[in-house]
CSV table of C-alpha atoms in Angstrom, one decimal:
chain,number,residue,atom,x,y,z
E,1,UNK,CA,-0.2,4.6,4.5
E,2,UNK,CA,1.8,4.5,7.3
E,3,UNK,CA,-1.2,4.5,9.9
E,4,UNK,CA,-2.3,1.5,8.1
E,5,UNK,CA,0.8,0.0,9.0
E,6,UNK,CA,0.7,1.0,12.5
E,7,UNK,CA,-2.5,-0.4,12.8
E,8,UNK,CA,-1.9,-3.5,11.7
E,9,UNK,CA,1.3,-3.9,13.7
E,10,UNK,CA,-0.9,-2.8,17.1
E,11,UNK,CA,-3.1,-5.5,16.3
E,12,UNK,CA,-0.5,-8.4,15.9
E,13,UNK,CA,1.1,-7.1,19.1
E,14,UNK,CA,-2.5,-7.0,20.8
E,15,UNK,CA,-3.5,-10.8,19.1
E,16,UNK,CA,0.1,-11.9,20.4
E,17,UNK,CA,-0.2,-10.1,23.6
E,18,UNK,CA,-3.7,-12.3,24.2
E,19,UNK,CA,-2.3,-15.7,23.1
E,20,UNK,CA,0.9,-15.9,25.0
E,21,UNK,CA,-1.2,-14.5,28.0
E,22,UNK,CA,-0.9,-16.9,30.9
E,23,UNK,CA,-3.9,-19.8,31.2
E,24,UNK,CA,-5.5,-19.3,34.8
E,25,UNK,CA,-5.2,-22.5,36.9
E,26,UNK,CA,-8.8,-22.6,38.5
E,27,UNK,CA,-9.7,-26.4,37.7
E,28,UNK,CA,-8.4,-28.9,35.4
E,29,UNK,CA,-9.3,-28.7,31.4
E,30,UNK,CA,-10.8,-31.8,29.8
E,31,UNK,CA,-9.4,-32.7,26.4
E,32,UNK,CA,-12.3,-31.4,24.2
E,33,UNK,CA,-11.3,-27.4,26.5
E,34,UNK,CA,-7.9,-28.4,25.6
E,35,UNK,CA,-8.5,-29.0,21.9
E,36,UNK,CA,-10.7,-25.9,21.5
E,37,UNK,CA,-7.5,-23.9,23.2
E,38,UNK,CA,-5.4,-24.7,21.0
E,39,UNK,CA,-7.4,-24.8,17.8
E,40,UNK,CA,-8.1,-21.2,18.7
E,41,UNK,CA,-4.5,-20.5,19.0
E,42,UNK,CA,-4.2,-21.8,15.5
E,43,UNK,CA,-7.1,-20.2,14.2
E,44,UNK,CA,-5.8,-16.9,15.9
E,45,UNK,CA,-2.3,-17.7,14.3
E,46,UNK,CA,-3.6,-18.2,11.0
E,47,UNK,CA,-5.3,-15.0,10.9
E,48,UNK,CA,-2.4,-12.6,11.9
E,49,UNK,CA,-0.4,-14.6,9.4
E,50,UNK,CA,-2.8,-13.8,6.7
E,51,UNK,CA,-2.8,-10.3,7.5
E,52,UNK,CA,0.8,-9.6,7.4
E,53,UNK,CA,0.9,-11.6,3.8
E,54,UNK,CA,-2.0,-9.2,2.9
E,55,UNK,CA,-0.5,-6.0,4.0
E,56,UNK,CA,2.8,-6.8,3.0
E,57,UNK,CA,0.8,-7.7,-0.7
E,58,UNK,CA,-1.2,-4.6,-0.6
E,59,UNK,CA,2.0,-2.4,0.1
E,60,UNK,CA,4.0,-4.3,-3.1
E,61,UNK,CA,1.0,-3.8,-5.0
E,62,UNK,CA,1.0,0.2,-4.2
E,63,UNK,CA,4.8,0.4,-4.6
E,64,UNK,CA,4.8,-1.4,-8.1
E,65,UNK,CA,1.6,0.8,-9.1
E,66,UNK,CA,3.6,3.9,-8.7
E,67,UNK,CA,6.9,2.8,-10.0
E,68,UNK,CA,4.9,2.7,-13.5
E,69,UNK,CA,6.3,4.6,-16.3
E,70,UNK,CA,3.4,6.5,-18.1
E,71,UNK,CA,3.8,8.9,-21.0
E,72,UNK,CA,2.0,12.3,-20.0
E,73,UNK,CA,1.0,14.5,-22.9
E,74,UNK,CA,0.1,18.5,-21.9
E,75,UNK,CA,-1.8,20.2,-23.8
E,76,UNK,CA,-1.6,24.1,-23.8
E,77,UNK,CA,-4.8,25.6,-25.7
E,78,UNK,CA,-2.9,29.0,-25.6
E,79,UNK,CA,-0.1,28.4,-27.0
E,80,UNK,CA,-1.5,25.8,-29.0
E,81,UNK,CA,1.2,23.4,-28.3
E,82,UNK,CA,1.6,19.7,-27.0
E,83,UNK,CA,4.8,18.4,-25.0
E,84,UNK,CA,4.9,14.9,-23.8
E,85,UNK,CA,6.9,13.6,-20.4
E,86,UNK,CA,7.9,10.4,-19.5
E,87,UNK,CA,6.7,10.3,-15.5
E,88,UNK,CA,6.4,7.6,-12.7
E,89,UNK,CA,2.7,7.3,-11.8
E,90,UNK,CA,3.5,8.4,-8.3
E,91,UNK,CA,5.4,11.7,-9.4
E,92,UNK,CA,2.1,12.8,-10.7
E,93,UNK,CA,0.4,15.7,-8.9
E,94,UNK,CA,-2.6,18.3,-9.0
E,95,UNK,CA,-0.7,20.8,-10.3
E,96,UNK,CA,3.0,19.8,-11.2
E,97,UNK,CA,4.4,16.6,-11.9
E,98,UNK,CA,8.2,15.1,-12.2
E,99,UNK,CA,10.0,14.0,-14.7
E,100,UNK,CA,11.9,10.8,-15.0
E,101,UNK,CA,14.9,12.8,-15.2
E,102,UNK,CA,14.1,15.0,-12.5
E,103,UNK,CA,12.4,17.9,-14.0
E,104,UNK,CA,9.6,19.5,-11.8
E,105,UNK,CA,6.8,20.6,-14.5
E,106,UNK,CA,4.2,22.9,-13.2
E,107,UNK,CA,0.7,23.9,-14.5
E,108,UNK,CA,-1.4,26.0,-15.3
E,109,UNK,CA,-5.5,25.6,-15.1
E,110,UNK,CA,-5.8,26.1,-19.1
E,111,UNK,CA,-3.2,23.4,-19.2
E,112,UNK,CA,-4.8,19.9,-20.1
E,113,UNK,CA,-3.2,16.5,-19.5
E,114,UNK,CA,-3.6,13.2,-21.0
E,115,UNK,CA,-2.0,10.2,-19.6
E,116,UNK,CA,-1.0,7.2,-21.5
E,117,UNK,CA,-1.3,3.8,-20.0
E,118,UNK,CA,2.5,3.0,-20.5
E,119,UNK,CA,5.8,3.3,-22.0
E,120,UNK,CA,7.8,0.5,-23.2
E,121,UNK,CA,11.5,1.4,-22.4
């Protein structure tokens, strides 16, 4: 996650870096180079604007997902028992999870787990 952020900072910096470079003065611009210029600028603009909004969306997106609170329910063939946990979606693991409260729950491979969509607090 955060190379995808690095990423997309390098190429704003490298998009900035190219539009505030300096114009060469060779010759004198007629106004239709002129108005391609700048609607390229804009264009340009417009482009690292909408991928800021969409990182920045993306990340939200991702935090919220994980901040869900979903109801996990292990099931334990050999001791024949069930025991449901309240857990955030991102405290989920391969083979322990976290509680809302805090406890770590580890498990075994007999262990089974169902996880409920969510849980109304």
């Amino acid at each position: 996650m955060l190379t995808k952020i690095l990423i997309t900072l390098l190429v704003i910096a490298g998009a900035l870096f190219y539009i505030r470079r300096p114009a060469k003065v060779s010759r004198t611009e007629t106004a239709g180079q002129l108005g391609q210029r700048i609607l390229f600028r804009y264009v340009a603009f417009a482009i690292v604007v909408l991928a800021i909004i969409g990182s920045g969306a993306y990340w939200y997106w991702s935090w919220e997902e994980g901040n869900e609170v979903v109801s996990v329910t292990i099931v334990s063939p050999v001791q024949e028992k069930t025991t449901i946990y309240r857990v955030h979606k991102r405290d989920i693991g391969i083979n322990e999870l976290t509680t809302i409260e805090g406890v770590k729950v580890r498990l075994s491979n007999q262990e089974r787990i169902i996880i409920a969509p969510k849980v109304t607090q």
